Amino acid sequence: MYPFETGSFAPRNAWYVACFAEEVRQELISRIIVNTPLVIYRKQDGEVTVLGGRCPHRHFPLGKSHLENDVITCGYHGFSFGSDGQCVNIPSQDHTPKACRIPQYPAVEHGMWLWVWVGDPEKADPDLLPSQEELALKSHGLIPHTMFFHEVECRYQLLNDNLFDLSHLAFLHGTSIGTLENASTPEELEKREGFVSSMRHIRDAPSPPLMQKQGRYPTDRIDRSMGMASYLPGLHMGVTDVSYPASHPQVPGEKISHNRVYHAITPSTPGTCYYHFAVAVEDGVDVDQMRHSLAPVIDEDIFASVEIEKIIALYDGDPPAELMVKSDRNAVEGRRMLQAMMDAEQAEKERA
Amino acid sequence: MYPFETGSFAPRNAWYVACFAEEVRQELISRIIVNTPLVIYRKQDGEVTVLGGRCPHRHFPLGKSHLENDVITCGYHGFSFGSDGQCVNIPSQDHTPKACRIPQYPAVEHGMWLWVWVGDPEKADPDLLPSQEELALKSHGLIPHTMFFHEVECRYQLLNDNLFDLSHLAFLHGTSIGTLENASTPEELEKREGFVSSMRHIRDAPSPPLMQKQGRYPTDRIDRSMGMASYLPGLHMGVTDVSYPASHPQVPGEKISHNRVYHAITPSTPGTCYYHFAVAVEDGVDVDQMRHSLAPVIDEDIFASVEIEKIIALYDGDPPAELMVKSDRNAVEGRRMLQAMMDAEQAEKERA
Amino acid sequence: MYPFETGSFAPRNAWYVACFAEEVRQELISRIIVNTPLVIYRKQDGEVTVLGGRCPHRHFPLGKSHLENDVITCGYHGFSFGSDGQCVNIPSQDHTPKACRIPQYPAVEHGMWLWVWVGDPEKADPDLLPSQEELALKSHGLIPHTMFFHEVECRYQLLNDNLFDLSHLAFLHGTSIGTLENASTPEELEKREGFVSSMRHIRDAPSPPLMQKQGRYPTDRIDRSMGMASYLPGLHMGVTDVSYPASHPQVPGEKISHNRVYHAITPSTPGTCYYHFAVAVEDGVDVDQMRHSLAPVIDEDIFASVEIEKIIALYDGDPPAELMVKSDRNAVEGRRMLQAMMDAEQAEKERA
């Protein structure tokens, strides 16, 4: 499935963001991750549990059922399931067969997110996640804030591709957070297993239109280091470090501000995905203003991705080969790693 | 097609409810039954006719055309068809070929319904229908009332399955017409060709929340005999008989009230169906109140079925095997009979 | 694809109306013609250019991008394309590869329309278009006016078929522009390569209901010559010439009025098409009133075509054979020519 090989949709052996951790309360949340229906809730002891979202009896969605004392009761025929997925009651009979259970999926709260693993549970290692230190969530003097959740009508990789290539800031977001330098400045690429990143060090250039309008910085021309650190398959951390340019008469090179933004892209069905957006900013930043300013920016990314999905549909999902340029190296590498993850899963499946 | 074998959708050699008989007037009604477009109207002599709903000339829907003096005139190029389906006029020519005709389908008004047969007309025997006596329409001191018509976005069998297993009353309708006893009381099953039924005799138990709220019964604890008699493929008669419990000091075992409800489920396209709901109640029952009370109950059944259809879509219509329990015996038997009907039609088709 | 052979959708080697010429300004218009995404604009020198509407980099729609100084800049990553389709700038790099280009499609303004050719450009000969003289756009004392543009949810051929057979005027438009004589009067058919036409000379008959209501003609009974000249694949010119009947005491046979109407049907995707409607009328005709009167007539044609598309869907797009009658000769001939055009393209493709 574009841009992957035919039959490749998304890796299953991976941590995906299912929701913001703060959203998980003692009530049921429905999600579909890599085509797998899930139901999510917080137990009375404070732990989160993630279970299969389809009642094994008649396929009713457990996420639209009832929760009481950590037990889900299916809204249709009342089969009840404990927080480990084991059926604990079938109202129409005394006997509850052991075989009646729903899968429990590995889940971990980490940073602002609840992460779920819908693949082989043996492989679900929380250490595969980037550390909070690495994500600048418990350091750098930044305060994390959740921002937006969207269900998007496009394949997840279109949003990944969006984030792999920040040259789009100059155009898709050219009236808000981007300037031409976001495209023209050379990239510093980095990669390691399950990780790609691209950084641009923009020197002595005007600040973006939105920041100018808001008087965000005490000077017109700034140095900006901007980039994206992508933890595959779907967490992208945007990095921004702003300082006075070397040409500044009083405080050359002095730091002005910095922040991180977090785009969590989760494959839902082949044609839909989830988008969780969050930030970490310095104390004193007007977070409500930031939310207001960034909402249309994220909407632009969604607009572009959904429009591309419509173009792809003209080709029955198999569009002509893309013209690749230098700024696609990061996306090419990210896609290659994702394809390799899927190939490895496929090979393992064939061996079994 | 789930829950049937691949390629099996619905029997054609069967009577299906197309509409309530009272709806059929001297105007055109469109229906699609087992993927067959139909047009229905009442002739001036009072008889009903059911014809193919597709003009054989250019496929225009005859149900969106014009009726005058028992003749349908296609709204597109004016081909006219008599009530037997024979074309009687082609406005652009003098000659009307005999071959120009639309099929006429066997139809019979019986009880509150118009029944149509889209299969082999030779086999269309009205005696296959349950008698009005059996349906308690002309006996038992009950008065029939039509209630609701819905076009539902799910395969018909999901609504059949809903009705085959009344243990769902305790949960899907637990705040209105169901109590836990609807699931926990053992079933009495019965079957014969083209018929399955399940009855529960609930003894000395609280009446359902809705009936309590409405003060429907003169006592809190009642005996209820409740069940569903299913005339395949799609008419389900719900039976309720209420009496004082044996423990009642004055009138142990004395009858309080009874009624029948009728769910007619008709396969339209593979992903849609029609739902006609009606009742038969004792004289003096407030039918408007009943209509008001039962509308949300039927909506719950539709909600469950449509939600399941969405879950099934995640598996391209071929979901994992179901976990069957004791209360599924009635559904299993009903499905088995329906599959046998389809298998027989298929075998006959292959012989021909 | 009905009514053509399996795999046949629409000829590519043909002129199709993309929009009214007057709509083409120095701003971007998106169209999809025979499944081909396009972007259209008028250059500063007044010429029109039609380019591929899909950015070759990441499939973003160029029709939703930016135009400045005849250069389109993709709204996503800022690739810029000149009016010949050649990429002139990739913001993230200095080098612009020659291979980076979008196709330019032959286009010609002719009459009220912009015509586009999405097939083999070598074959795109403007002389294949009917002359303005033939279309009565620069003669006959008629003044052209554009009227309506619709995107229609049906395969284009359903609208072509609508126009090939004007017997539908008597029924689909029986309360406005049609009378029974539109169906019953014998046709005069004409054909030559890429052209079919049907004319009816209706003599001494009542004028249509709409014209009567508007008091359009100075006499109740008129002679009307009415018909459709179809320039394949998709321009249909409706001809109406009205005169006093031979029976008129004072001015037998004297001309009353005449006009032409133009239906341009353009295949977009397999299930959608564009409909551009225009007229040419005598000086003094109330064009606003005409627009108001004809809007519901065109809506009726669209209604019929979309309804037929829904019926066809019941048969997975492959409906039963049609019953053909005498008045279908024009449609049969038109379809046959279109099929031959597609067959020729297919044969050429297979040779290559």
PDB file of C-alpha atoms in Angstrom, chain A residues 170-303:
ATOM      1  CA  ALA A 170       7.957  27.228   3.955  1.00  0.00           C
ATOM      2  CA  PHE A 171       4.861  26.651   1.804  1.00  0.00           C
ATOM      3  CA  LEU A 172       2.039  24.813   3.519  1.00  0.00           C
ATOM      4  CA  HIS A 173       2.614  26.985   6.595  1.00  0.00           C
ATOM      5  CA  GLY A 174       4.214  29.942   4.851  1.00  0.00           C
ATOM      6  CA  THR A 175       1.801  32.437   6.403  1.00  0.00           C
ATOM      7  CA  SER A 176       2.334  31.180   9.950  1.00  0.00           C
ATOM      8  CA  ILE A 177       5.287  29.161  11.228  1.00  0.00           C
ATOM      9  CA  GLY A 178       7.439  28.785   8.110  1.00  0.00           C
ATOM     10  CA  THR A 179       9.867  30.884   6.114  1.00  0.00           C
ATOM     11  CA  LEU A 180      11.703  30.103   2.920  1.00  0.00           C
ATOM     12  CA  GLU A 181      14.766  29.185   4.973  1.00  0.00           C
ATOM     13  CA  ASN A 182      12.886  26.115   6.227  1.00  0.00           C
ATOM     14  CA  ALA A 183      13.289  24.721   2.745  1.00  0.00           C
ATOM     15  CA  SER A 184      16.523  26.277   1.532  1.00  0.00           C
ATOM     16  CA  THR A 185      18.774  25.670   4.514  1.00  0.00           C
ATOM     17  CA  PRO A 186      20.767  22.430   4.206  1.00  0.00           C
ATOM     18  CA  GLU A 187      19.689  19.568   6.459  1.00  0.00           C
ATOM     19  CA  GLU A 188      21.727  17.702   9.000  1.00  0.00           C
ATOM     20  CA  LEU A 189      20.461  14.147   8.866  1.00  0.00           C
ATOM     21  CA  GLU A 190      20.926  11.515  11.479  1.00  0.00           C
ATOM     22  CA  LYS A 191      19.729   7.949  11.659  1.00  0.00           C
ATOM     23  CA  ARG A 192      19.966   4.913  13.831  1.00  0.00           C
ATOM     24  CA  GLU A 193      17.731   1.905  14.244  1.00  0.00           C
ATOM     25  CA  GLY A 194      14.133   3.040  14.524  1.00  0.00           C
ATOM     26  CA  PHE A 195      15.085   6.698  14.405  1.00  0.00           C
ATOM     27  CA  VAL A 196      15.663   9.369  11.798  1.00  0.00           C
ATOM     28  CA  SER A 197      16.104  13.061  12.268  1.00  0.00           C
ATOM     29  CA  SER A 198      16.605  16.175  10.237  1.00  0.00           C
ATOM     30  CA  MET A 199      17.864  19.505  11.604  1.00  0.00           C
ATOM     31  CA  ARG A 200      18.309  22.864   9.956  1.00  0.00           C
ATOM     32  CA  HIS A 201      20.370  25.630  11.495  1.00  0.00           C
ATOM     33  CA  ILE A 202      18.897  28.816  10.107  1.00  0.00           C
ATOM     34  CA  ARG A 203      21.185  31.746  10.788  1.00  0.00           C
ATOM     35  CA  ASP A 204      20.427  35.450  11.041  1.00  0.00           C
ATOM     36  CA  ALA A 205      17.086  35.289   9.292  1.00  0.00           C
ATOM     37  CA  PRO A 206      13.664  36.853   9.849  1.00  0.00           C
ATOM     38  CA  SER A 207      11.432  35.059  12.321  1.00  0.00           C
ATOM     39  CA  PRO A 208       8.311  33.386  10.888  1.00  0.00           C
ATOM     40  CA  PRO A 209       5.212  35.520  10.166  1.00  0.00           C
ATOM     41  CA  LEU A 210       3.229  34.197  13.133  1.00  0.00           C
ATOM     42  CA  MET A 211       6.038  34.955  15.590  1.00  0.00           C
ATOM     43  CA  GLN A 212       6.507  38.392  14.103  1.00  0.00           C
ATOM     44  CA  LYS A 213       2.806  39.130  14.392  1.00  0.00           C
ATOM     45  CA  GLN A 214       2.743  37.983  17.986  1.00  0.00           C
ATOM     46  CA  GLY A 215       5.971  39.846  18.878  1.00  0.00           C
ATOM     47  CA  ARG A 216       7.198  36.541  20.216  1.00  0.00           C
ATOM     48  CA  TYR A 217      10.891  37.384  20.007  1.00  0.00           C
ATOM     49  CA  PRO A 218      12.650  40.563  21.176  1.00  0.00           C
ATOM     50  CA  THR A 219      14.422  40.931  17.839  1.00  0.00           C
ATOM     51  CA  ASP A 220      13.490  40.695  14.147  1.00  0.00           C
ATOM     52  CA  ARG A 221      16.304  38.562  12.871  1.00  0.00           C
ATOM     53  CA  ILE A 222      17.094  35.402  14.759  1.00  0.00           C
ATOM     54  CA  ASP A 223      19.072  32.208  14.684  1.00  0.00           C
ATOM     55  CA  ARG A 224      16.782  29.153  14.650  1.00  0.00           C
ATOM     56  CA  SER A 225      17.728  25.525  14.916  1.00  0.00           C
ATOM     57  CA  MET A 226      14.687  23.599  13.774  1.00  0.00           C
ATOM     58  CA  GLY A 227      14.100  20.011  12.970  1.00  0.00           C
ATOM     59  CA  MET A 228      12.264  16.786  13.531  1.00  0.00           C
ATOM     60  CA  ALA A 229      13.384  13.755  15.477  1.00  0.00           C
ATOM     61  CA  SER A 230      11.249  10.811  14.373  1.00  0.00           C
ATOM     62  CA  TYR A 231      10.930   7.775  16.608  1.00  0.00           C
ATOM     63  CA  LEU A 232       9.476   5.145  14.305  1.00  0.00           C
ATOM     64  CA  PRO A 233       6.866   4.240  13.501  1.00  0.00           C
ATOM     65  CA  GLY A 234       5.001   7.322  14.586  1.00  0.00           C
ATOM     66  CA  LEU A 235       6.286   9.785  17.189  1.00  0.00           C
ATOM     67  CA  HIS A 236       7.847  12.910  15.749  1.00  0.00           C
ATOM     68  CA  MET A 237       9.430  15.459  18.054  1.00  0.00           C
ATOM     69  CA  GLY A 238       9.789  18.909  16.544  1.00  0.00           C
ATOM     70  CA  VAL A 239      12.734  20.835  17.921  1.00  0.00           C
ATOM     71  CA  THR A 240      13.037  24.624  17.966  1.00  0.00           C
ATOM     72  CA  ASP A 241      15.915  26.533  19.550  1.00  0.00           C
ATOM     73  CA  VAL A 242      15.977  30.299  19.036  1.00  0.00           C
ATOM     74  CA  SER A 243      18.798  32.700  19.826  1.00  0.00           C
ATOM     75  CA  TYR A 244      20.147  36.121  18.919  1.00  0.00           C
ATOM     76  CA  PRO A 245      22.181  36.055  15.718  1.00  0.00           C
ATOM     77  CA  ALA A 246      25.940  36.402  15.799  1.00  0.00           C
ATOM     78  CA  SER A 247      25.476  39.835  14.260  1.00  0.00           C
ATOM     79  CA  HIS A 248      23.555  41.141  17.241  1.00  0.00           C
ATOM     80  CA  PRO A 249      25.469  44.107  18.759  1.00  0.00           C
ATOM     81  CA  GLN A 250      24.677  43.414  22.430  1.00  0.00           C
ATOM     82  CA  VAL A 251      23.989  39.727  22.925  1.00  0.00           C
ATOM     83  CA  PRO A 252      25.297  37.754  19.951  1.00  0.00           C
ATOM     84  CA  GLY A 253      24.376  34.065  20.180  1.00  0.00           C
ATOM     85  CA  GLU A 254      22.470  34.438  23.402  1.00  0.00           C
ATOM     86  CA  LYS A 255      19.548  32.033  23.802  1.00  0.00           C
ATOM     87  CA  ILE A 256      16.051  33.498  23.438  1.00  0.00           C
ATOM     88  CA  SER A 257      13.738  30.520  23.809  1.00  0.00           C
ATOM     89  CA  HIS A 258      13.181  26.922  22.880  1.00  0.00           C
ATOM     90  CA  ASN A 259      10.395  24.389  22.738  1.00  0.00           C
ATOM     91  CA  ARG A 260       9.461  20.924  21.569  1.00  0.00           C
ATOM     92  CA  VAL A 261       6.327  19.820  19.747  1.00  0.00           C
ATOM     93  CA  TYR A 262       5.123  16.228  19.492  1.00  0.00           C
ATOM     94  CA  HIS A 263       3.228  14.699  16.611  1.00  0.00           C
ATOM     95  CA  ALA A 264       2.015  11.170  17.334  1.00  0.00           C
ATOM     96  CA  ILE A 265       0.711   9.468  14.199  1.00  0.00           C
ATOM     97  CA  THR A 266      -1.073   6.156  14.669  1.00  0.00           C
ATOM     98  CA  PRO A 267      -2.335   3.905  11.857  1.00  0.00           C
ATOM     99  CA  SER A 268      -5.997   3.075  12.443  1.00  0.00           C
ATOM    100  CA  THR A 269      -7.584   1.493   9.352  1.00  0.00           C
ATOM    101  CA  PRO A 270      -5.821   1.419   5.955  1.00  0.00           C
ATOM    102  CA  GLY A 271      -7.473   4.720   5.052  1.00  0.00           C
ATOM    103  CA  THR A 272      -7.569   6.474   8.439  1.00  0.00           C
ATOM    104  CA  CYS A 273      -5.242   7.434  11.261  1.00  0.00           C
ATOM    105  CA  TYR A 274      -5.084   9.233  14.579  1.00  0.00           C
ATOM    106  CA  TYR A 275      -3.125  12.401  15.158  1.00  0.00           C
ATOM    107  CA  HIS A 276      -2.221  13.469  18.708  1.00  0.00           C
ATOM    108  CA  PHE A 277      -0.415  16.782  18.977  1.00  0.00           C
ATOM    109  CA  ALA A 278       1.275  18.120  22.100  1.00  0.00           C
ATOM    110  CA  VAL A 279       3.978  20.615  23.068  1.00  0.00           C
ATOM    111  CA  ALA A 280       6.554  21.309  25.733  1.00  0.00           C
ATOM    112  CA  VAL A 281       7.254  24.992  26.337  1.00  0.00           C
ATOM    113  CA  GLU A 282       9.033  27.250  28.734  1.00  0.00           C
ATOM    114  CA  ASP A 283       7.339  28.503  31.835  1.00  0.00           C
ATOM    115  CA  GLY A 284       5.382  31.665  31.135  1.00  0.00           C
ATOM    116  CA  VAL A 285       4.441  30.843  27.550  1.00  0.00           C
ATOM    117  CA  ASP A 286       0.792  31.641  26.840  1.00  0.00           C
ATOM    118  CA  VAL A 287      -0.379  28.103  26.129  1.00  0.00           C
ATOM    119  CA  ASP A 288      -3.910  29.109  25.199  1.00  0.00           C
ATOM    120  CA  GLN A 289      -2.605  31.545  22.619  1.00  0.00           C
ATOM    121  CA  MET A 290      -0.288  28.816  21.318  1.00  0.00           C
ATOM    122  CA  ARG A 291      -3.208  26.389  21.047  1.00  0.00           C
ATOM    123  CA  HIS A 292      -5.164  29.006  19.143  1.00  0.00           C
ATOM    124  CA  SER A 293      -2.233  29.766  16.831  1.00  0.00           C
ATOM    125  CA  LEU A 294      -1.256  26.193  16.089  1.00  0.00           C
ATOM    126  CA  ALA A 295      -4.722  24.738  15.462  1.00  0.00           C
ATOM    127  CA  PRO A 296      -4.828  26.065  11.870  1.00  0.00           C
ATOM    128  CA  VAL A 297      -1.259  24.864  11.281  1.00  0.00           C
ATOM    129  CA  ILE A 298      -2.166  21.270  12.149  1.00  0.00           C
ATOM    130  CA  ASP A 299      -5.331  21.667  10.077  1.00  0.00           C
ATOM    131  CA  GLU A 300      -3.139  22.581   7.090  1.00  0.00           C
ATOM    132  CA  ASP A 301      -1.152  19.367   7.498  1.00  0.00           C
ATOM    133  CA  ILE A 302      -4.358  17.384   7.664  1.00  0.00           C
ATOM    134  CA  PHE A 303      -5.739  19.228   4.637  1.00  0.00           C
TER     135      PHE A 303
END
